[in-house]
Amino acid sequence: MHSETPAGATGRQPATSLVVAMLTFRRPDDLRVALPALIEQAEQVIERFERVEVLVVDNDPQESARAFVEAFPSAGPVVLTYRCESESGITAARNRALAEAAASDLLVFIDDDERPTERWLVDLVATFDRGDAVAVVGPVVSRFEREPSAWIQAGEFFTRRRMPTGTAVSVAATNNLLIDLRVVRGLGLVFDTAFGHAGGEDTMFTRTLHATGGRLVWCDEAVVWDIVPAARSTRDWVVRRAFSSGNSWSQTSIALEDSLRGRLTARVRCIAKGLVRAAGGAVRSAVGLVTRSLRHRAKGVRTLARGFGMIAGAVGYSYEEYRRVDA
């Protein structure tokens, strides 16, 4: 069956190996659910590739996930690998996954607090095979341990984009992403360590991939469920996340420029856009207060927070959303 592997519309060499990488950090309950699901997903595409591997990258220096992963029952033809990345930060963990998958053609990223739908991996691979994309992006849909408040729902803080399969995109998160490692290696592309604790490393990575001519496409069928803990269903958390999103967008926009003039122009542009967003968000929130519209109040605050984040990022402030103190 391997000889029938599609080569894609551009005549590129067919991909013969795939790694599914899951990053984890002290989430044993999530790991117990997520790992069997990933093995099952990998088994669905085993006939498509010569080699399929599930890679668990543990970002805990104490290797808290090792015992569970290494004691996991044999995955049959699917290779199961455990690796510890002791350097703190999401960027270090993602780069470790890149390094461990260095001999493979394709790499898929998913997080330990996500659950793939029935044909998630099959659909990602099928979309890759149908065209000339260097990356395939799937949607992430939130499910909640505790239903968020009416204010959070009205502000659509957890609503993410959806679009028809095959739609070209210019940026993506790495919590549901397939990438062609052959292209990535050719570019010498890795996750920028400057975003180690701030987040935005995936934005920088995919924007760089796109800027160098890579085609990123959407696969709307390849859904993963994002399991949102109660601690994140709060006003404080969602507003800080909106700020963080704007903050990382400005930082990546500046970092993508390769000249002093370009970076200065990007700073000015991000400040201007941030001011427009902040002002618009403030007005919308005020209108919501006057009209008693929960939707306008919440969406106004969301836009205001993102605008402030853009301004802060443009003037050099980095909001380190993922900084932690290891026990």
CSV table of C-alpha atoms in Angstrom, one decimal:
chain,number,residue,atom,x,y,z
A,1,MET,CA,0.0,0.0,0.0
A,2,HIS,CA,2.9,2.4,0.6
A,3,SER,CA,3.6,2.5,-3.1
A,4,GLU,CA,0.2,4.0,-3.6
A,5,THR,CA,0.9,7.0,-1.3
A,6,PRO,CA,-0.2,10.1,-3.1
A,7,ALA,CA,2.6,12.6,-4.1
A,8,GLY,CA,0.4,15.7,-4.1
A,9,ALA,CA,-0.5,18.1,-6.9
A,10,THR,CA,3.0,19.5,-7.3
A,11,GLY,CA,4.8,16.2,-7.8
A,12,ARG,CA,6.6,16.4,-4.5
A,13,GLN,CA,8.0,13.2,-3.1
A,14,PRO,CA,5.4,11.4,-1.0
A,15,ALA,CA,5.7,11.6,2.7
A,16,THR,CA,6.5,8.2,4.2
A,17,SER,CA,6.8,8.9,7.9
A,18,LEU,CA,4.8,10.8,10.4
A,19,VAL,CA,5.2,11.8,14.1
A,20,VAL,CA,2.4,13.0,16.3
A,21,ALA,CA,3.8,15.1,19.1
A,22,MET,CA,2.0,15.8,22.3
A,23,LEU,CA,3.5,18.2,24.8
A,24,THR,CA,2.7,17.7,28.4
A,25,PHE,CA,3.4,19.3,31.8
A,26,ARG,CA,2.1,17.8,35.0
A,27,ARG,CA,-1.3,16.8,33.8
A,28,PRO,CA,-1.6,13.1,34.6
A,29,ASP,CA,-5.4,13.0,34.3
A,30,ASP,CA,-5.3,14.5,30.8
A,31,LEU,CA,-2.4,12.3,29.8
A,32,ARG,CA,-4.3,9.1,30.8
A,33,VAL,CA,-7.1,10.1,28.4
A,34,ALA,CA,-5.1,11.8,25.6
A,35,LEU,CA,-2.4,9.1,25.0
A,36,PRO,CA,-4.8,6.2,24.2
A,37,ALA,CA,-6.7,8.5,21.9
A,38,LEU,CA,-3.5,9.5,20.0
A,39,ILE,CA,-2.5,5.9,19.7
A,40,GLU,CA,-5.9,5.1,18.2
A,41,GLN,CA,-5.5,8.0,15.8
A,42,ALA,CA,-2.1,6.9,14.7
A,43,GLU,CA,-3.3,3.4,14.0
A,44,GLN,CA,-5.9,4.8,11.6
A,45,VAL,CA,-3.1,6.1,9.3
A,46,ILE,CA,-0.5,3.3,9.8
A,47,GLU,CA,-1.2,1.8,6.3
A,48,ARG,CA,-0.6,5.2,4.7
A,49,PHE,CA,3.0,5.5,6.0
A,50,GLU,CA,6.0,3.3,6.4
A,51,ARG,CA,6.5,4.6,10.0
A,52,VAL,CA,4.1,6.3,12.4
A,53,GLU,CA,5.3,7.5,15.9
A,54,VAL,CA,3.5,9.1,18.8
A,55,LEU,CA,6.0,11.3,20.7
A,56,VAL,CA,5.3,12.6,24.2
A,57,VAL,CA,7.5,15.5,25.2
A,58,ASP,CA,7.4,16.0,29.0
A,59,ASN,CA,8.4,19.6,30.0
A,60,ASP,CA,8.6,18.6,33.6
A,61,PRO,CA,12.3,18.3,34.8
A,62,GLN,CA,11.0,15.7,37.3
A,63,GLU,CA,9.8,13.5,34.4
A,64,SER,CA,6.4,13.0,36.0
A,65,ALA,CA,5.0,11.5,32.8
A,66,ARG,CA,7.7,9.0,32.2
A,67,ALA,CA,6.4,6.1,34.2
A,68,PHE,CA,2.9,6.2,32.6
A,69,VAL,CA,4.2,6.5,29.1
A,70,GLU,CA,6.8,3.9,29.3
A,71,ALA,CA,4.4,1.5,31.0
A,72,PHE,CA,1.8,2.0,28.3
A,73,PRO,CA,0.8,-1.3,26.6
A,74,SER,CA,2.4,-2.0,23.3
A,75,ALA,CA,1.0,0.2,20.5
A,76,GLY,CA,1.6,-2.5,17.9
A,77,PRO,CA,3.0,-1.0,14.7
A,78,VAL,CA,2.8,2.5,16.1
A,79,VAL,CA,6.1,3.6,17.8
A,80,LEU,CA,5.6,5.3,21.2
A,81,THR,CA,8.4,7.5,22.4
A,82,TYR,CA,8.9,9.4,25.7
A,83,ARG,CA,11.3,12.4,25.9
A,84,CYS,CA,11.9,14.9,28.7
A,85,GLU,CA,12.7,18.5,27.9
A,86,SER,CA,13.9,19.9,31.2
A,87,GLU,CA,14.3,23.5,29.9
A,88,SER,CA,11.2,25.4,31.0
A,89,GLY,CA,9.0,26.9,28.4
A,90,ILE,CA,6.7,26.0,25.5
A,91,THR,CA,9.3,27.0,22.9
A,92,ALA,CA,11.9,24.6,24.3
A,93,ALA,CA,9.4,21.7,24.3
A,94,ARG,CA,8.3,22.4,20.7
A,95,ASN,CA,11.9,22.6,19.5
A,96,ARG,CA,12.5,19.3,21.3
A,97,ALA,CA,9.7,17.8,19.3
A,98,LEU,CA,11.2,19.2,16.1
A,99,ALA,CA,14.6,17.7,17.0
A,100,GLU,CA,13.2,14.3,17.9
A,101,ALA,CA,11.3,14.1,14.6
A,102,ALA,CA,14.3,15.1,12.6
A,103,ALA,CA,14.3,11.9,10.5
A,104,SER,CA,10.5,12.1,9.7
A,105,ASP,CA,8.7,13.7,6.9
A,106,LEU,CA,5.6,15.1,8.7
A,107,LEU,CA,5.0,16.3,12.2
A,108,VAL,CA,1.7,16.9,13.9
A,109,PHE,CA,1.3,18.9,17.1
A,110,ILE,CA,-1.5,18.5,19.6
A,111,ASP,CA,-1.7,19.5,23.3
A,112,ASP,CA,-2.4,17.2,26.2
A,113,ASP,CA,-5.6,19.0,27.2
A,114,GLU,CA,-7.1,18.4,23.8
A,115,ARG,CA,-9.2,15.5,22.5
A,116,PRO,CA,-9.2,14.6,18.8
A,117,THR,CA,-12.4,13.8,17.0
A,118,GLU,CA,-12.9,10.4,15.3
A,119,ARG,CA,-11.1,11.0,12.0
A,120,TRP,CA,-8.9,13.9,13.0
A,121,LEU,CA,-5.6,12.6,11.9
A,122,VAL,CA,-7.0,10.9,8.8
A,123,ASP,CA,-8.5,14.3,7.7
A,124,LEU,CA,-5.3,16.3,8.4
A,125,VAL,CA,-3.3,13.8,6.3
A,126,ALA,CA,-5.8,13.6,3.5
A,127,THR,CA,-5.9,17.4,3.2
A,128,PHE,CA,-2.1,17.5,3.0
A,129,ASP,CA,-2.1,14.8,0.3
A,130,ARG,CA,-4.6,16.6,-1.9
A,131,GLY,CA,-2.5,19.7,-2.5
A,132,ASP,CA,0.8,21.5,-2.2
A,133,ALA,CA,0.5,22.8,1.3
A,134,VAL,CA,3.5,22.8,3.7
A,135,ALA,CA,1.1,22.9,6.7
A,136,VAL,CA,-2.5,22.0,7.5
A,137,VAL,CA,-4.4,23.7,10.2
A,138,GLY,CA,-7.4,22.3,12.0
A,139,PRO,CA,-10.1,24.0,14.2
A,140,VAL,CA,-10.0,23.9,18.0
A,141,VAL,CA,-13.4,23.9,19.7
A,142,SER,CA,-13.7,24.5,23.5
A,143,ARG,CA,-15.5,22.3,25.9
A,144,PHE,CA,-15.8,23.4,29.5
A,145,GLU,CA,-15.4,21.8,32.9
A,146,ARG,CA,-17.6,24.6,34.2
A,147,GLU,CA,-19.9,26.6,31.9
A,148,PRO,CA,-18.5,30.1,31.5
A,149,SER,CA,-20.5,33.1,32.6
A,150,ALA,CA,-23.0,34.9,30.3
A,151,TRP,CA,-20.5,37.7,30.0
A,152,ILE,CA,-17.7,35.5,28.7
A,153,GLN,CA,-20.1,33.8,26.3
A,154,ALA,CA,-21.4,37.1,25.0
A,155,GLY,CA,-17.9,38.3,24.4
A,156,GLU,CA,-17.1,35.1,22.4
A,157,PHE,CA,-13.8,34.8,24.2
A,158,PHE,CA,-13.5,31.1,23.4
A,159,THR,CA,-14.9,31.3,19.8
A,160,ARG,CA,-12.3,30.5,17.2
A,161,ARG,CA,-12.3,30.7,13.5
A,162,ARG,CA,-13.9,28.2,11.1
A,163,MET,CA,-13.6,28.2,7.4
A,164,PRO,CA,-14.0,25.9,4.4
A,165,THR,CA,-11.4,23.1,4.0
A,166,GLY,CA,-8.7,24.2,1.5
A,167,THR,CA,-8.9,27.9,2.5
A,168,ALA,CA,-5.4,29.4,2.6
A,169,VAL,CA,-4.3,31.0,5.9
A,170,SER,CA,-1.3,33.0,6.9
A,171,VAL,CA,-0.9,32.1,10.6
A,172,ALA,CA,-1.8,29.2,12.8
A,173,ALA,CA,-1.5,28.0,16.4
A,174,THR,CA,0.4,24.7,17.0
A,175,ASN,CA,-2.3,23.0,19.0
A,176,ASN,CA,-3.8,21.4,15.9
A,177,LEU,CA,-1.2,21.6,13.1
A,178,LEU,CA,0.5,19.3,10.6
A,179,ILE,CA,3.8,20.5,9.1
A,180,ASP,CA,6.0,19.2,6.3
A,181,LEU,CA,9.3,18.8,8.1
A,182,ARG,CA,11.2,18.5,4.8
A,183,VAL,CA,10.3,22.1,4.1
A,184,VAL,CA,10.9,23.2,7.6
A,185,ARG,CA,14.4,21.6,7.7
A,186,GLY,CA,15.3,23.2,4.3
A,187,LEU,CA,14.5,26.6,5.8
A,188,GLY,CA,16.4,25.9,9.0
A,189,LEU,CA,13.2,27.0,10.8
A,190,VAL,CA,12.7,26.4,14.6
A,191,PHE,CA,10.6,28.0,17.2
A,192,ASP,CA,12.0,31.3,18.3
A,193,THR,CA,13.4,31.1,21.9
A,194,ALA,CA,12.6,34.8,22.4
A,195,PHE,CA,9.0,33.6,22.9
A,196,GLY,CA,9.8,30.9,25.4
A,197,HIS,CA,7.4,32.1,28.2
A,198,ALA,CA,5.4,34.7,26.4
A,199,GLY,CA,3.6,32.6,23.9
A,200,GLY,CA,3.4,33.5,20.3
A,201,GLU,CA,6.2,31.1,19.3
A,202,ASP,CA,3.6,29.3,17.1
A,203,THR,CA,2.5,32.6,15.5
A,204,MET,CA,6.1,33.5,14.7
A,205,PHE,CA,6.8,30.0,13.3
A,206,THR,CA,3.8,29.9,11.0
A,207,ARG,CA,4.0,33.5,9.9
A,208,THR,CA,7.7,32.9,9.0
A,209,LEU,CA,6.7,29.7,7.1
A,210,HIS,CA,4.1,31.7,5.2
A,211,ALA,CA,6.4,34.6,4.6
A,212,THR,CA,9.0,32.4,2.9
A,213,GLY,CA,6.4,31.1,0.4
A,214,GLY,CA,4.9,28.2,2.3
A,215,ARG,CA,1.2,27.5,1.7
A,216,LEU,CA,-0.9,26.9,4.9
A,217,VAL,CA,-4.3,25.5,4.4
A,218,TRP,CA,-7.4,24.9,6.6
A,219,CYS,CA,-9.0,21.5,7.2
A,220,ASP,CA,-12.3,22.1,8.8
A,221,GLU,CA,-13.1,18.4,9.5
A,222,ALA,CA,-10.0,17.9,11.6
A,223,VAL,CA,-11.5,19.2,14.9
A,224,VAL,CA,-9.9,18.8,18.3
A,225,TRP,CA,-11.8,19.6,21.5
A,226,ASP,CA,-10.0,21.9,23.9
A,227,ILE,CA,-10.9,20.9,27.5
A,228,VAL,CA,-11.1,24.3,29.4
A,229,PRO,CA,-10.6,23.9,33.1
A,230,ALA,CA,-12.7,26.0,35.5
A,231,ALA,CA,-9.8,28.2,36.4
A,232,ARG,CA,-9.8,29.5,32.8
A,233,SER,CA,-13.5,30.2,32.7
A,234,THR,CA,-13.1,33.5,34.5
A,235,ARG,CA,-13.2,37.2,33.4
A,236,ASP,CA,-9.6,37.8,34.6
A,237,TRP,CA,-8.2,34.9,32.6
A,238,VAL,CA,-10.0,35.6,29.3
A,239,VAL,CA,-9.1,39.3,29.4
A,240,ARG,CA,-5.5,38.5,30.1
A,241,ARG,CA,-5.5,36.0,27.2
A,242,ALA,CA,-6.9,38.8,24.9
A,243,PHE,CA,-4.1,41.1,26.1
A,244,SER,CA,-1.6,38.3,25.5
A,245,SER,CA,-2.9,37.7,22.0
A,246,GLY,CA,-2.4,41.3,21.0
A,247,ASN,CA,1.0,41.5,22.7
A,248,SER,CA,2.4,38.5,20.8
A,249,TRP,CA,1.0,39.7,17.5
A,250,SER,CA,2.9,43.0,17.8
A,251,GLN,CA,6.1,41.2,18.9
A,252,THR,CA,6.0,38.8,16.0
A,253,SER,CA,5.1,41.5,13.5
A,254,ILE,CA,8.3,43.4,14.6
A,255,ALA,CA,10.5,40.3,14.7
A,256,LEU,CA,9.5,39.3,11.2
A,257,GLU,CA,11.2,42.5,9.8
A,258,ASP,CA,14.8,42.1,8.9
A,259,SER,CA,15.9,45.8,9.0
A,260,LEU,CA,15.9,48.5,11.5
A,261,ARG,CA,13.6,50.7,9.4
A,262,GLY,CA,11.2,47.8,8.9
A,263,ARG,CA,11.1,47.1,12.6
A,264,LEU,CA,10.5,50.8,13.4
A,265,THR,CA,7.7,50.9,10.8
A,266,ALA,CA,6.1,47.7,12.3
A,267,ARG,CA,6.2,49.3,15.8
A,268,VAL,CA,4.5,52.4,14.6
A,269,ARG,CA,1.9,50.4,12.7
A,270,CYS,CA,1.2,48.1,15.7
A,271,ILE,CA,0.8,51.1,18.0
A,272,ALA,CA,-1.6,52.8,15.6
A,273,LYS,CA,-3.6,49.6,15.2
A,274,GLY,CA,-3.6,49.0,18.9
A,275,LEU,CA,-4.8,52.6,19.6
A,276,VAL,CA,-7.7,52.1,17.1
A,277,ARG,CA,-8.6,48.8,18.7
A,278,ALA,CA,-8.4,50.2,22.3
A,279,ALA,CA,-10.4,53.3,21.4
A,280,GLY,CA,-13.0,51.2,19.5
A,281,GLY,CA,-13.2,48.7,22.4
A,282,ALA,CA,-13.7,51.4,25.0
A,283,VAL,CA,-16.5,53.1,23.0
A,284,ARG,CA,-18.2,49.8,22.4
A,285,SER,CA,-18.0,48.9,26.0
A,286,ALA,CA,-19.4,52.3,27.0
A,287,VAL,CA,-22.3,51.8,24.5
A,288,GLY,CA,-23.0,48.5,26.1
A,289,LEU,CA,-23.2,50.0,29.5
A,290,VAL,CA,-25.6,52.7,28.3
A,291,THR,CA,-27.8,50.3,26.3
A,292,ARG,CA,-27.4,47.5,28.8
A,293,SER,CA,-26.1,45.2,26.1
A,294,LEU,CA,-24.0,42.4,27.6
A,295,ARG,CA,-22.6,41.6,24.1
A,296,HIS,CA,-21.3,45.1,23.4
A,297,ARG,CA,-19.8,45.4,26.9
A,298,ALA,CA,-18.0,42.1,26.8
A,299,LYS,CA,-16.8,42.4,23.2
A,300,GLY,CA,-15.7,46.0,23.9
A,301,VAL,CA,-13.5,44.8,26.8
A,302,ARG,CA,-12.1,42.0,24.6
A,303,THR,CA,-11.1,44.4,21.9
A,304,LEU,CA,-9.8,47.0,24.4
A,305,ALA,CA,-7.6,44.3,26.0
A,306,ARG,CA,-6.2,43.2,22.7
A,307,GLY,CA,-5.5,46.7,21.7
A,308,PHE,CA,-3.6,47.5,24.9
A,309,GLY,CA,-1.7,44.2,24.3
A,310,MET,CA,-0.7,45.4,20.8
A,311,ILE,CA,0.5,48.7,22.1
A,312,ALA,CA,2.5,47.1,25.0
A,313,GLY,CA,4.1,44.6,22.6
A,314,ALA,CA,5.0,47.4,20.2
A,315,VAL,CA,6.9,49.4,22.8
A,316,GLY,CA,8.8,46.3,24.0
A,317,TYR,CA,6.8,44.9,26.9
A,318,SER,CA,6.5,41.1,26.8
A,319,TYR,CA,3.7,39.5,28.7
A,320,GLU,CA,5.0,36.1,29.8
A,321,GLU,CA,1.9,34.1,30.0
A,322,TYR,CA,3.7,30.7,30.4
A,323,ARG,CA,6.3,31.6,32.9
A,324,ARG,CA,6.2,29.3,35.8
A,325,VAL,CA,8.1,28.5,39.0
A,326,ASP,CA,9.0,24.8,39.0
A,327,ALA,CA,8.5,23.0,42.3
